[in-house]
Amino acid sequence: MAAPTGVKMITMSQSVARKLVVLWILAVLAGVPARGAADGAALLEASGVTGGLVVHVGCGDGKLTASLRGGAAYLVQGLDRNPARLAEARTHIATVGLTGSVSVAQYDGKALPFVDNLVNLLVISDPDYAVPAGETVRALAP
């Protein structure tokens, strides 16, 4: 399946038996903000992930983060280093009624706060939030 416009898909190495996808939103890298619900649906469709834990690194205002909850089979966690942005994201998530199934947390910029092989989809939408490759491989589910 082709990636949505403005999204680069990178598959994990077959040697580490990863079938999941890391998505970089190139529009954000170019300075164009994410458009919200349509982007979340497009990212989920492009990834082929049909449920599980979706992690959005650099969640910002929470709009894209909330849109990544494709239904009851998904649990979404946004991560950001900026406390003000986290507060904004929490407000948005509460406004759209997704508190509980979508949450946000402080990110240290180094280690993803998850046990090994737990994350089903990792979305990174801020160029300042590069996740080390080893950390990505560790966190993503096979």
PDB file of C-alpha atoms in Angstrom, residues 6-94:
ATOM      1  CA  GLY A   6       3.579  13.793   2.966  1.00  0.00           C
ATOM      2  CA  VAL A   7       4.413  10.564   4.795  1.00  0.00           C
ATOM      3  CA  LYS A   8       7.531   8.491   4.495  1.00  0.00           C
ATOM      4  CA  MET A   9       7.226   4.851   5.514  1.00  0.00           C
ATOM      5  CA  ILE A  10      10.270   2.957   6.713  1.00  0.00           C
ATOM      6  CA  THR A  11       9.946  -0.755   7.339  1.00  0.00           C
ATOM      7  CA  MET A  12      12.059  -2.393   9.978  1.00  0.00           C
ATOM      8  CA  SER A  13      14.769  -4.828   8.948  1.00  0.00           C
ATOM      9  CA  GLN A  14      13.538  -8.333   8.193  1.00  0.00           C
ATOM     10  CA  SER A  15      16.603  -9.606  10.055  1.00  0.00           C
ATOM     11  CA  VAL A  16      15.008  -8.367  13.272  1.00  0.00           C
ATOM     12  CA  ALA A  17      11.625  -9.778  12.187  1.00  0.00           C
ATOM     13  CA  ARG A  18       9.839  -6.440  12.313  1.00  0.00           C
ATOM     14  CA  LYS A  19       6.818  -6.073  10.061  1.00  0.00           C
ATOM     15  CA  LEU A  20       5.624  -2.818  11.529  1.00  0.00           C
ATOM     16  CA  VAL A  21       6.207   0.616  10.188  1.00  0.00           C
ATOM     17  CA  VAL A  22       7.769   3.771  11.516  1.00  0.00           C
ATOM     18  CA  LEU A  23       6.086   6.813  10.005  1.00  0.00           C
ATOM     19  CA  TRP A  24       7.716  10.197   9.631  1.00  0.00           C
ATOM     20  CA  ILE A  25       5.369  13.013   8.768  1.00  0.00           C
ATOM     21  CA  LEU A  26       7.420  14.904   6.249  1.00  0.00           C
ATOM     22  CA  ALA A  27       4.966  17.786   6.093  1.00  0.00           C
ATOM     23  CA  VAL A  28       5.907  18.653   9.674  1.00  0.00           C
ATOM     24  CA  LEU A  29       9.572  18.421   8.780  1.00  0.00           C
ATOM     25  CA  ALA A  30       8.858  20.985   6.072  1.00  0.00           C
ATOM     26  CA  GLY A  31       7.097  23.243   8.551  1.00  0.00           C
ATOM     27  CA  VAL A  32       3.498  22.350   7.654  1.00  0.00           C
ATOM     28  CA  PRO A  33       1.400  21.324  10.685  1.00  0.00           C
ATOM     29  CA  ALA A  34      -0.468  18.014  10.723  1.00  0.00           C
ATOM     30  CA  ARG A  35      -4.032  18.304   9.500  1.00  0.00           C
ATOM     31  CA  GLY A  36      -5.631  16.086  12.158  1.00  0.00           C
ATOM     32  CA  ALA A  37      -8.172  13.286  11.850  1.00  0.00           C
ATOM     33  CA  ALA A  38      -7.683  12.654   8.141  1.00  0.00           C
ATOM     34  CA  ASP A  39      -3.947  12.258   8.690  1.00  0.00           C
ATOM     35  CA  GLY A  40      -4.420   9.809  11.560  1.00  0.00           C
ATOM     36  CA  ALA A  41      -6.747   7.628   9.509  1.00  0.00           C
ATOM     37  CA  ALA A  42      -4.359   7.742   6.541  1.00  0.00           C
ATOM     38  CA  LEU A  43      -1.384   6.779   8.720  1.00  0.00           C
ATOM     39  CA  LEU A  44      -3.251   3.833  10.241  1.00  0.00           C
ATOM     40  CA  GLU A  45      -4.366   2.636   6.834  1.00  0.00           C
ATOM     41  CA  ALA A  46      -0.885   2.971   5.331  1.00  0.00           C
ATOM     42  CA  SER A  47       0.704   1.105   8.231  1.00  0.00           C
ATOM     43  CA  GLY A  48      -1.674  -1.842   8.101  1.00  0.00           C
ATOM     44  CA  VAL A  49      -1.839  -1.881  11.906  1.00  0.00           C
ATOM     45  CA  THR A  50      -5.333  -2.889  13.027  1.00  0.00           C
ATOM     46  CA  GLY A  51      -5.034  -2.320  16.763  1.00  0.00           C
ATOM     47  CA  GLY A  52      -2.738  -2.290  19.751  1.00  0.00           C
ATOM     48  CA  LEU A  53      -0.525   0.437  21.141  1.00  0.00           C
ATOM     49  CA  VAL A  54       0.138   3.424  18.885  1.00  0.00           C
ATOM     50  CA  VAL A  55       2.810   5.834  20.114  1.00  0.00           C
ATOM     51  CA  HIS A  56       3.083   9.381  18.768  1.00  0.00           C
ATOM     52  CA  VAL A  57       6.437  11.005  19.559  1.00  0.00           C
ATOM     53  CA  GLY A  58       6.338  14.798  19.425  1.00  0.00           C
ATOM     54  CA  CYS A  59       2.577  14.883  19.985  1.00  0.00           C
ATOM     55  CA  GLY A  60       2.329  18.671  20.254  1.00  0.00           C
ATOM     56  CA  ASP A  61      -1.277  19.861  20.520  1.00  0.00           C
ATOM     57  CA  GLY A  62      -2.664  16.295  20.532  1.00  0.00           C
ATOM     58  CA  LYS A  63      -4.805  16.593  17.413  1.00  0.00           C
ATOM     59  CA  LEU A  64      -2.915  14.014  15.397  1.00  0.00           C
ATOM     60  CA  THR A  65      -2.447  11.897  18.530  1.00  0.00           C
ATOM     61  CA  ALA A  66      -6.212  11.732  19.117  1.00  0.00           C
ATOM     62  CA  SER A  67      -6.845  10.939  15.458  1.00  0.00           C
ATOM     63  CA  LEU A  68      -4.597   7.873  15.705  1.00  0.00           C
ATOM     64  CA  ARG A  69      -7.248   6.089  17.768  1.00  0.00           C
ATOM     65  CA  GLY A  70      -8.832   4.192  14.916  1.00  0.00           C
ATOM     66  CA  GLY A  71     -11.388   2.462  17.137  1.00  0.00           C
ATOM     67  CA  ALA A  72     -11.780   0.355  20.252  1.00  0.00           C
ATOM     68  CA  ALA A  73      -8.856  -1.896  19.277  1.00  0.00           C
ATOM     69  CA  TYR A  74      -6.372   0.968  19.662  1.00  0.00           C
ATOM     70  CA  LEU A  75      -4.700   2.534  22.687  1.00  0.00           C
ATOM     71  CA  VAL A  76      -2.736   5.704  21.899  1.00  0.00           C
ATOM     72  CA  GLN A  77       0.069   7.339  23.887  1.00  0.00           C
ATOM     73  CA  GLY A  78       1.495  10.711  22.866  1.00  0.00           C
ATOM     74  CA  LEU A  79       4.933  11.761  24.067  1.00  0.00           C
ATOM     75  CA  ASP A  80       6.369  15.276  24.199  1.00  0.00           C
ATOM     76  CA  ARG A  81       9.132  17.099  26.087  1.00  0.00           C
ATOM     77  CA  ASN A  82       7.239  20.382  26.376  1.00  0.00           C
ATOM     78  CA  PRO A  83       4.908  20.575  29.415  1.00  0.00           C
ATOM     79  CA  ALA A  84       2.836  23.368  27.846  1.00  0.00           C
ATOM     80  CA  ARG A  85       2.218  21.267  24.731  1.00  0.00           C
ATOM     81  CA  LEU A  86       1.272  18.293  26.913  1.00  0.00           C
ATOM     82  CA  ALA A  87      -1.326  20.443  28.686  1.00  0.00           C
ATOM     83  CA  GLU A  88      -2.690  21.555  25.317  1.00  0.00           C
ATOM     84  CA  ALA A  89      -2.827  17.934  24.128  1.00  0.00           C
ATOM     85  CA  ARG A  90      -4.643  16.816  27.290  1.00  0.00           C
ATOM     86  CA  THR A  91      -7.221  19.556  26.786  1.00  0.00           C
ATOM     87  CA  HIS A  92      -7.825  18.499  23.180  1.00  0.00           C
ATOM     88  CA  ILE A  93      -8.071  14.809  24.089  1.00  0.00           C
ATOM     89  CA  ALA A  94     -10.630  15.592  26.815  1.00  0.00           C
TER      90      ALA A  94
END
